[in-house]
XYZ file of C-alpha atoms in Angstrom:
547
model
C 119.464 163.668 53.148
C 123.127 164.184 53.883
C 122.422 166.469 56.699
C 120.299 163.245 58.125
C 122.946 161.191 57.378
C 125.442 163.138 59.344
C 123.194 163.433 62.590
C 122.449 159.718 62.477
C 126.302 158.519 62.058
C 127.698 161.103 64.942
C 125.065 159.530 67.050
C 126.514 155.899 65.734
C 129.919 157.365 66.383
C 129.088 158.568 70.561
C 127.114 155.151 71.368
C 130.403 153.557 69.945
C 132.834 155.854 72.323
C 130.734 154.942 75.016
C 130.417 151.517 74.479
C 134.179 151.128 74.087
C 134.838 153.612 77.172
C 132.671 151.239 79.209
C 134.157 148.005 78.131
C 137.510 149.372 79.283
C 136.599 150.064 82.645
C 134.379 147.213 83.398
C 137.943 145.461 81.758
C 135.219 143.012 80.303
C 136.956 141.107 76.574
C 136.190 142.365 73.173
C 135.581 140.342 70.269
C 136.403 140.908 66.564
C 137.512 144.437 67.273
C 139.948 144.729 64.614
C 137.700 143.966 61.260
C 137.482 146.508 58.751
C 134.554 148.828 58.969
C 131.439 147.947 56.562
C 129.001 149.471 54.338
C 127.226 152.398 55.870
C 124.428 151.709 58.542
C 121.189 152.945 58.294
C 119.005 151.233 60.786
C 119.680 152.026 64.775
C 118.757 147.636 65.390
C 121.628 147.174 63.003
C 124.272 149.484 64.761
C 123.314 147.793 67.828
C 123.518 144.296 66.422
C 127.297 144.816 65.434
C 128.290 147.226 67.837
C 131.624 145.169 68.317
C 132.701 146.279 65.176
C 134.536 149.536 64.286
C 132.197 152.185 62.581
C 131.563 152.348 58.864
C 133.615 155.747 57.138
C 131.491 157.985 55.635
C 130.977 158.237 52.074
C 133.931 159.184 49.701
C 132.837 162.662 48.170
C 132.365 163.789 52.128
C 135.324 166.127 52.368
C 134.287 168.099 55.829
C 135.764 165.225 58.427
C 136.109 166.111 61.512
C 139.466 164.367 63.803
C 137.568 161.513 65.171
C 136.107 160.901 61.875
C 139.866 160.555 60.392
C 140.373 158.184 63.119
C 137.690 155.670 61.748
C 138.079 156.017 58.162
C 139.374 153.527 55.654
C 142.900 152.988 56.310
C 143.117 154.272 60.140
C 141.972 151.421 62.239
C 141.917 152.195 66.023
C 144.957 150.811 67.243
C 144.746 152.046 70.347
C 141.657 149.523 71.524
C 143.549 146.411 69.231
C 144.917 145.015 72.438
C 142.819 146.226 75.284
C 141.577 142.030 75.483
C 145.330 140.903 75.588
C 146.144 143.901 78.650
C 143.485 143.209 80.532
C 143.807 139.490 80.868
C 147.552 139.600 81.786
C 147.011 142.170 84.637
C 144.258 139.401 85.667
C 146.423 136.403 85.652
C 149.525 138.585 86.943
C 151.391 137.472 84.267
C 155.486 138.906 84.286
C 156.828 140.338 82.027
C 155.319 143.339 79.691
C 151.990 144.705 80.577
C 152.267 143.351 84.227
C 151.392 146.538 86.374
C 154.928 147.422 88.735
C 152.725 147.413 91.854
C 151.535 143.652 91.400
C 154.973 142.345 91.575
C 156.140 144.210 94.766
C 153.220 143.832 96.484
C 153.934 140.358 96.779
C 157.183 140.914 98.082
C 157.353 139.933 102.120
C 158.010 143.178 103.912
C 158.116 142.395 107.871
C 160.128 139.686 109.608
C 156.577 137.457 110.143
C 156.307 137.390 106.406
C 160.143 136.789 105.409
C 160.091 133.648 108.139
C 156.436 132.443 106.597
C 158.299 132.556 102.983
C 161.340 130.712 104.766
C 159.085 127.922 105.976
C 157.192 127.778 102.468
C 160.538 127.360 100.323
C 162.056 124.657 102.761
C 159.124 122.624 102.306
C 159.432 123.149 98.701
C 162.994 121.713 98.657
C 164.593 125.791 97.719
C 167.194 125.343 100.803
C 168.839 128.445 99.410
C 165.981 130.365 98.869
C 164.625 129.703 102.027
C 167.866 130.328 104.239
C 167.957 134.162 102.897
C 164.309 134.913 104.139
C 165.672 133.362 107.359
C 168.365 135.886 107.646
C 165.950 138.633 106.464
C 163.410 137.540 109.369
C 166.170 137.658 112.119
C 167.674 140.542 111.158
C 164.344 142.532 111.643
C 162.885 140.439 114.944
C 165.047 138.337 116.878
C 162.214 136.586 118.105
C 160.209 136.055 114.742
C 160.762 132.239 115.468
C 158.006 132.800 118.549
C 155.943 134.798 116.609
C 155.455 132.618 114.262
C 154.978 129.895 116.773
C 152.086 132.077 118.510
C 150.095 132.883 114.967
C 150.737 129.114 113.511
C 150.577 126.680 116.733
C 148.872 128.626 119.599
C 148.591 127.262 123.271
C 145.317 127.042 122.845
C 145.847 124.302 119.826
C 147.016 121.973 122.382
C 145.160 120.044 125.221
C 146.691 121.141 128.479
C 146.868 119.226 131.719
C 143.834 119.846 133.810
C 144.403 121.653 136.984
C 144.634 120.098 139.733
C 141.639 121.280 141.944
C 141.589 119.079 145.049
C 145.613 118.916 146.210
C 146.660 115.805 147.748
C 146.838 117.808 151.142
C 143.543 118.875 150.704
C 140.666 117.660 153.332
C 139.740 114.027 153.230
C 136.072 114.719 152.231
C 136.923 116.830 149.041
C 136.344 114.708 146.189
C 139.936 113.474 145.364
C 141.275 110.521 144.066
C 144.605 111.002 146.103
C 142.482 110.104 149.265
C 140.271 107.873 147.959
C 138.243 107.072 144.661
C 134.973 107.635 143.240
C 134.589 104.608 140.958
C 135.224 102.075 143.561
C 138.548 100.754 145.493
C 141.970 101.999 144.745
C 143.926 99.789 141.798
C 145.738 97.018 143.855
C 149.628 96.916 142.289
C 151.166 93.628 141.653
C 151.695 91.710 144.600
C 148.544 92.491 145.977
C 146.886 91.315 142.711
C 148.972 87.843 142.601
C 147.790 87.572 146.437
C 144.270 87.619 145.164
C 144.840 84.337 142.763
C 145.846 82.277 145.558
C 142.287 80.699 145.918
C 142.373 80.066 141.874
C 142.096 76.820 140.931
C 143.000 75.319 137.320
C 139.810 75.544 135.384
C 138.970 74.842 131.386
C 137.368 76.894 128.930
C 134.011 77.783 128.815
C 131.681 76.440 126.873
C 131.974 77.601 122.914
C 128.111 77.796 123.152
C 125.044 77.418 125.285
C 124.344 74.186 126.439
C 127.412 72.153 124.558
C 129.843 70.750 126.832
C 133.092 72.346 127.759
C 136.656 71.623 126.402
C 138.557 69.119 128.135
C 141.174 70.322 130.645
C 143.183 67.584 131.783
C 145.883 69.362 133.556
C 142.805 70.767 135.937
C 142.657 66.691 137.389
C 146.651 66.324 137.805
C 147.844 66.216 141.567
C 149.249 69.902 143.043
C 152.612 67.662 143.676
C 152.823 66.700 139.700
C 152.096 70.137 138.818
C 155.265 71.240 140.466
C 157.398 69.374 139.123
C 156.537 69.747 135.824
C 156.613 73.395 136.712
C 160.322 72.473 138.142
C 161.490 71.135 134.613
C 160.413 73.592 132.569
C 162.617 76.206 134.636
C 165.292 74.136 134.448
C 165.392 73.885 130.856
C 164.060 77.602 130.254
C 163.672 80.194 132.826
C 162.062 82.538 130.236
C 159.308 79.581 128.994
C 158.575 79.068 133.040
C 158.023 83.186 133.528
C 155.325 82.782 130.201
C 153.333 80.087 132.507
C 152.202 83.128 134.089
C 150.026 84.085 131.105
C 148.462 80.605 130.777
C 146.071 81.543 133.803
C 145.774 83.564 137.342
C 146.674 80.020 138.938
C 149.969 79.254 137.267
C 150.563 83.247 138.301
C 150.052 82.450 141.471
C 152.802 79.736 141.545
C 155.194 81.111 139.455
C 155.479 84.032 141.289
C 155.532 82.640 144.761
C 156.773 79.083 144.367
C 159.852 79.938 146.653
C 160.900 76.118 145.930
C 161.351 76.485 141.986
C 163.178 79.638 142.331
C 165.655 78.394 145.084
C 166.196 75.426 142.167
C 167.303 78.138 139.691
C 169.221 80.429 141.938
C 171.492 77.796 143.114
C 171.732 75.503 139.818
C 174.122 75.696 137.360
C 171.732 75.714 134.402
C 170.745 79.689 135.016
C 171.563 80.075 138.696
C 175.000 81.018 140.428
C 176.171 78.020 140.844
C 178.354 78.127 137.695
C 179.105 81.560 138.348
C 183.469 82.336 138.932
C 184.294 84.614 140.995
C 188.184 83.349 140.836
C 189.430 82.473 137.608
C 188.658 79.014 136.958
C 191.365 78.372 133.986
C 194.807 79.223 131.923
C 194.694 81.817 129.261
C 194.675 78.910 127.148
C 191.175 77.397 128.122
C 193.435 75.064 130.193
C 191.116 74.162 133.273
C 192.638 73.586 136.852
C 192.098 70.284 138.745
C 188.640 70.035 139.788
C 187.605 71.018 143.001
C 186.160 68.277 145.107
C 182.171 67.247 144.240
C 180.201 69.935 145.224
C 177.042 71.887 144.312
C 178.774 73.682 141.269
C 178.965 69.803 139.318
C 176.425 70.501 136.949
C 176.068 66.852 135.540
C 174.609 65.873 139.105
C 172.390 68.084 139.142
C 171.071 68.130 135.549
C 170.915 64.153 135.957
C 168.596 64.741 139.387
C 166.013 67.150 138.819
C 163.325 66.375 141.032
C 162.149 68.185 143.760
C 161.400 66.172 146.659
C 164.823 64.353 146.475
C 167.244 67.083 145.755
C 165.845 70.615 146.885
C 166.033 70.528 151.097
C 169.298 69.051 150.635
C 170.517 71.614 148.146
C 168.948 74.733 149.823
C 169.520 74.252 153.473
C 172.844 75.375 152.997
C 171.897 77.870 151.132
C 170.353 81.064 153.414
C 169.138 84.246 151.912
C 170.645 87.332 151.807
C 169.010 89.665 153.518
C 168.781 92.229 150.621
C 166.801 89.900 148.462
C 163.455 89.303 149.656
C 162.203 86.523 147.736
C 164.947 84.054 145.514
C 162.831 85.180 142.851
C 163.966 88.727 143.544
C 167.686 87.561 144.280
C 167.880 85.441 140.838
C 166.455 88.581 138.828
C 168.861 91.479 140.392
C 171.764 90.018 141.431
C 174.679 90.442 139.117
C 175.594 86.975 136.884
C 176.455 86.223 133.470
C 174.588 84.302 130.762
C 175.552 81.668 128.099
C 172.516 80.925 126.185
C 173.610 83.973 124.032
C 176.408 86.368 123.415
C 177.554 90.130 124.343
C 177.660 92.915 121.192
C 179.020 96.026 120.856
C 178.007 97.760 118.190
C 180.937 100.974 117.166
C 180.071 103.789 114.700
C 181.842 106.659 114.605
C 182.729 109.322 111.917
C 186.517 109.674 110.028
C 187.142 112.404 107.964
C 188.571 111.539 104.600
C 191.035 113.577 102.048
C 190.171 114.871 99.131
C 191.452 114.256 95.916
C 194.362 116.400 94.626
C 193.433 115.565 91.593
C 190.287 116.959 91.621
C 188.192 120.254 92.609
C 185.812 119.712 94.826
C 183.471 121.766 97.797
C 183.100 118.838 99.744
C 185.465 116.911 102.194
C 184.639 113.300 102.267
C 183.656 111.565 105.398
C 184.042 107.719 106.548
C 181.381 106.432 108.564
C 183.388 103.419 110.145
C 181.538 100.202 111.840
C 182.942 97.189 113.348
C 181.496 94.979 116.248
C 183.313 93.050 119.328
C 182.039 89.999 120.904
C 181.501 88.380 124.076
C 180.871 84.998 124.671
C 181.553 83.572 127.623
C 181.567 79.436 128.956
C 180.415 78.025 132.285
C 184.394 76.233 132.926
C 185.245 79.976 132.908
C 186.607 80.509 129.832
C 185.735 82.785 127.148
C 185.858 84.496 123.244
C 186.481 87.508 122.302
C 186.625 88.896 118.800
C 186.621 91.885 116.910
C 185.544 92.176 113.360
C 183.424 94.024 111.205
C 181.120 91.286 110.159
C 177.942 91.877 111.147
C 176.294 89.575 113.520
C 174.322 86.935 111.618
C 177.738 86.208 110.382
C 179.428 85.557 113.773
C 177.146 83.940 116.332
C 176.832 80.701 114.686
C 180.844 80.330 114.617
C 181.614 81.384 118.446
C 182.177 78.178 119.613
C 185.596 76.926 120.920
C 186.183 74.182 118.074
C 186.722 76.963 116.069
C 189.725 78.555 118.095
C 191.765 77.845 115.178
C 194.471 79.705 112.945
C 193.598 77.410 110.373
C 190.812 79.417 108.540
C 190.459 79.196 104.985
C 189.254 82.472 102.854
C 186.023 81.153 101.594
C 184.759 79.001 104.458
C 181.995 80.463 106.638
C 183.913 79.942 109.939
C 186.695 82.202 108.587
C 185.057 85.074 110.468
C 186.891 83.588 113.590
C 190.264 83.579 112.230
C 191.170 87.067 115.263
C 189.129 85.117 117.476
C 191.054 85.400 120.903
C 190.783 83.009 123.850
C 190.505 84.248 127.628
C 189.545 83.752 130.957
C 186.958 85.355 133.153
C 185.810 86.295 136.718
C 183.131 88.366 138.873
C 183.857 90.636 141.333
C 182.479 89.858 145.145
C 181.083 86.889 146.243
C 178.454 84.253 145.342
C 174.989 84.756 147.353
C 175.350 81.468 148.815
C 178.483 80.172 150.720
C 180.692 78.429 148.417
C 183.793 79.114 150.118
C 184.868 75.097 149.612
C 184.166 75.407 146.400
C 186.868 77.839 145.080
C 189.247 76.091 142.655
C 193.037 75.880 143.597
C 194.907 78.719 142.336
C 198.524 77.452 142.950
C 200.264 77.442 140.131
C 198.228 79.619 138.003
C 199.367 82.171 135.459
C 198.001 85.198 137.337
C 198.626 88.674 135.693
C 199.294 91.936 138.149
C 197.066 94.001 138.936
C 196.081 97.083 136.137
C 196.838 100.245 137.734
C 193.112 101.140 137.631
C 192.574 97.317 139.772
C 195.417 98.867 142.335
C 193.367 102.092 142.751
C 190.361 100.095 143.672
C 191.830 97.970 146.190
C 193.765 100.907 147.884
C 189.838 102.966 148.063
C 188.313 99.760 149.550
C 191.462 99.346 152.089
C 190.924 95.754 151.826
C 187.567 95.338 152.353
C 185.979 92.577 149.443
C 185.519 94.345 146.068
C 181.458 95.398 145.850
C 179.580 92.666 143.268
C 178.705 93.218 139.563
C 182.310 94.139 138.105
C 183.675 91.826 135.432
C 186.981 90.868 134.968
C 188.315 89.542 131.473
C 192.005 88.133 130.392
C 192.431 87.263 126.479
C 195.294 86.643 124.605
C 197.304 89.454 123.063
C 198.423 89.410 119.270
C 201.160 87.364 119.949
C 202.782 85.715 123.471
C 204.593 89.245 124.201
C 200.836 91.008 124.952
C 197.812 90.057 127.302
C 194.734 91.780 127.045
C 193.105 93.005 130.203
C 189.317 94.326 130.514
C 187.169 95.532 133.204
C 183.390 95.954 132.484
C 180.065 96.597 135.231
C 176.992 94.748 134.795
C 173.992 96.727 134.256
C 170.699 96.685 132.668
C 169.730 98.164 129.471
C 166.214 99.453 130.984
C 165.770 100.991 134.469
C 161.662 100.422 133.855
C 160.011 97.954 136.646
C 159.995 94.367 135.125
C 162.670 94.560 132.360
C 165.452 92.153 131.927
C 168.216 93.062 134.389
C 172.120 92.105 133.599
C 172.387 92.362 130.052
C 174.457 95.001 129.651
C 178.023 95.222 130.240
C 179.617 98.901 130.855
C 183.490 99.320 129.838
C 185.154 100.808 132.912
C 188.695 100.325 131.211
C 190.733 98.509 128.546
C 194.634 97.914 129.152
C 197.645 95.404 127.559
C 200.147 93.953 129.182
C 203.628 93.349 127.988
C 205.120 90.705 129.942
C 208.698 91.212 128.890
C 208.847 94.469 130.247
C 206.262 94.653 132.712
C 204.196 97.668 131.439
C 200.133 98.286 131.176
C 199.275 100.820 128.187
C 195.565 101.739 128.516
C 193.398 102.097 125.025
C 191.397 105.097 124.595
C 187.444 104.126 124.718
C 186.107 107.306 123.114
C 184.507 105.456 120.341
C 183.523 102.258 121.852
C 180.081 101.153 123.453
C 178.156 98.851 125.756
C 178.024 95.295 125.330
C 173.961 94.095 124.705
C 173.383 90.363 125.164
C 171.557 88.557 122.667
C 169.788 85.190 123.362
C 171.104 82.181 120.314
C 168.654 79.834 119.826
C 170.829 77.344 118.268
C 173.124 77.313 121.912
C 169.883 75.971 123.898
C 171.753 76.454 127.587
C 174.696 77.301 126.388
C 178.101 75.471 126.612
């Protein structure tokens, strides 16, 4: 019996290596590895059944053991398989630390310049700027040009839509198929005047019906006389250009006549309302605001012409004086790009720049402190041909509402809203050139009048033109100094903020210099203009046409 015994448990005892040899290759987990071996076994279904366990040790009066049945006995678990489970699922998860096999971790490591920059880009999108900058310096310092590389593997050409080719040339034969000659899909697109040409045979219509067979909406602007039509078309661009150029939209009739009316536009180009007529090209007043004696009644009084604004009674009179100029096709054209101010609204210049601060001696710090400094100057300017100017650094919403001349005061308390105005400085101003219409009686007597000398950069410009008139579009503006001694002296261009077809021209004004003038010893100092910026005008509601 013990010689059965013996066969059957060193069978028991090679299923078990194998078993356990398998397990540790496959690296699949082990359960309840480390109990304590039972009573002896004696059916093969029952070995099987509890094959996770560790083998029973042979009977106590069995003195003959061989080494690997020491190793199972009572008292000498195998130690060596306790933590084969714990091993096996750290080199799965990759865990760090002990057990971790050496090769995981550097495998992971980025070894050409591709990698480093792809590890670069991963940490700086991860927020590790530090992190990130080293595999930058690893990347260039193995390819100079990893930054392309990585642009060809991560954003290819062929990612993006490219232009299509062109096949057909515009110098190509007239019958190949190309829309540089002529079009497939019908006539070439007209551009704009051609399209307002095509409204001319328009006629003011109403809506359509909402639905079939109900009547249509009334209309009754379609029944009022051409005549009437004009002139209400005359009013409304006398009291807002802008709200007379939206007509446009309305329908492809009122297109028609807004853009070729020639009447309505000669209205606006020559009143004083938008027009030139209460443009200065001499200065028109003291430093003071103090206006000379009026010129005799011509077309530049404003309250005859605001008081008569009908058409048929005012407009041969007024614009058969008034040819012209031969660069300006249409008045519409001339009112739109020739240079002139505006007073519904005022000029801003917005100035940021950056200060560097000191740091603390107090105090141990890496960083230098920096002043990000921001204050604003404004422009307003009057039709008598005076003006404001004012620098400040409270914001606009602040200011607008006080530029008026009522508050050219130094008596500005602290907490009132108007106190923004209290470095508010009159002046005077003028345009450069001429008026587009002939207005030569209408210059305003100068005799008498507190004229400053020329800048030096004013002298330069005369001695270039040699005494030919200075070129339209330059501005010239005179404000009081800080005190009696000092006169303020600027010259800026009018420009336009877009160059696009159709935007608003002359609302921008370029500095071109910036001087003061001490009249006790008769000397210009010129400012530096490194930090400061364009004027923008801004349209104020509240002003209507402006003062």
């Amino acid at each position: 019996m013990t010689e059965g015994t013996n066969e059957e448990l060193e069978k028991f005892r090679r299923q078990w290596r194998e078993e356990v040899t398998a397990r540790t290759k496959v690296g699949s987990s082990t359960q309840h590895i480390g109990l304590r071996p039972e009573a002896r076994r004696t059916s093969s279904a029952k070995i099987q059944d509890q094959s996770i366990r560790a083998p029973p040790a042979p009977s106590i009066g069995y003195d003959s053991r061989t080494d690997a049945e020491v190793e199972v006995s009572e008292g000498h678990d195998p130690a060596a398989y306790h933590d084969l489970e714990d091993k096996d699922e750290r080199r799965r998860l990759g865990e760090n630390g002990a057990g971790v096999h050496s090769s995981n971790h550097y495998s992971n490591e980025p070894q050409s310049a591709l990698e480093h920059y792809e590890k670069a880009v991963e940490r700086e999108n991860q927020g590790s700027l530090g992190d990130s900058l080293t595999h930058y310096r690893k990347a260039y310092r193995l390819d100079a040009r990893v930054d392309q590389t990585y642009k060809n593997k991560h954003f290819p050409p062929s990612s993006f839509a490219s232009k299509p080719t062109n096949l057909n040339p515009s110098n190509a034969a007239v019958t190949v198929p190309n829309s540089a000659h002529h079009s497939l899909h019908g006539p070439p697109a007209a551009n704009a005047s051609q399209l307002i040409a095509s409204f001319a045979s328009n006629i003011l219509t109403g809506a359509a019906p909402p639905t079939e067979g109900s009547p249509s909406p009334p209309c009754p602007i379609a029944s009022v006389p051409f005549e009437v039509i004009i002139e209400i078309l005359l009013r409304t661009a006398i009291l807002d250009v802008a709200a007379y150029v939206r007509l446009s939209l309305v329908c492809k009739r009122l297109a028609y006549l807004v853009s070729t009316e020639d009447r309505i536009w000669k209205r606006v180009c020559s009143g004083p309302e938008f027009g030139f007529a209460a443009m200065h090209y001499d200065f028109a007043c003291q430093l003071d605001g103090t206006l000379l004696p009026p010129p005799s009644p011509t077309l530049t009084d404003s309250s005859t012409l605001l008081s008569h604004l009908t058409l048929s009674d005012h407009t041969p009179s007024l614009t058969a004086s008034l040819p012209l100029l031969s660069p300006h096709p249409t008045y519409a054209h001339l009112f739109q790009h020739h240079p002139r101010l505006r007073f519904n609204g005022c000029y801003i210049s917005t100035v940021n720049y950056v200060r560097p601060g000191a740091s603390s001696s107090n105090q141990i710090s890496w960083n230098t402190p920096v002043h990000i400094v921001t204050y604003y100057r404004y422009l307003r300017f009057f039709r008598d041909g005076s003006c404001i100017s004012l620098l400040t650094t409270a914001e606009p919403a602040d200011v607008v509402h006080h530029l008026l001349q009522e508050h050219l005061h130094s008596n500005h308390s602290g907490g009132l809203p108007s106190s923004v105005m209290r470095n508010a400085l009159r002046g005077r101003w003028r345009l450069s050139g001429g008026s587009p219409f002939d207005h030569s009686a209408d210059k305003p007597d100068v005799t008498g009048l507190d004229m400053l000398p020329l800048s030096p950069a004013s002298k330069a410009h005369a001695a270039e033109r040699g005494g030919e008139d200075e070129p339209p579009g330059n501005l010239y503006v005179e404000t009081e100094g800080p005190d009696a001694k000092y006169t303020y002296s600027m010259q800026l261009a009018l420009r336009s903020a877009s160059n696009r077809a159709g935007a608003t021209r002359n609302n921008k004004l370029v500095w071109r210099g910036f001087w003061s003038y001490n009249r006790l010893t008769d000397d210009w100092a010129e400012f530096g203009l490194r930090n400061d910026r364009a004027f923008f005008w801004s349209r104020v509601r509240s002003w209507g046409l402006g003062s």
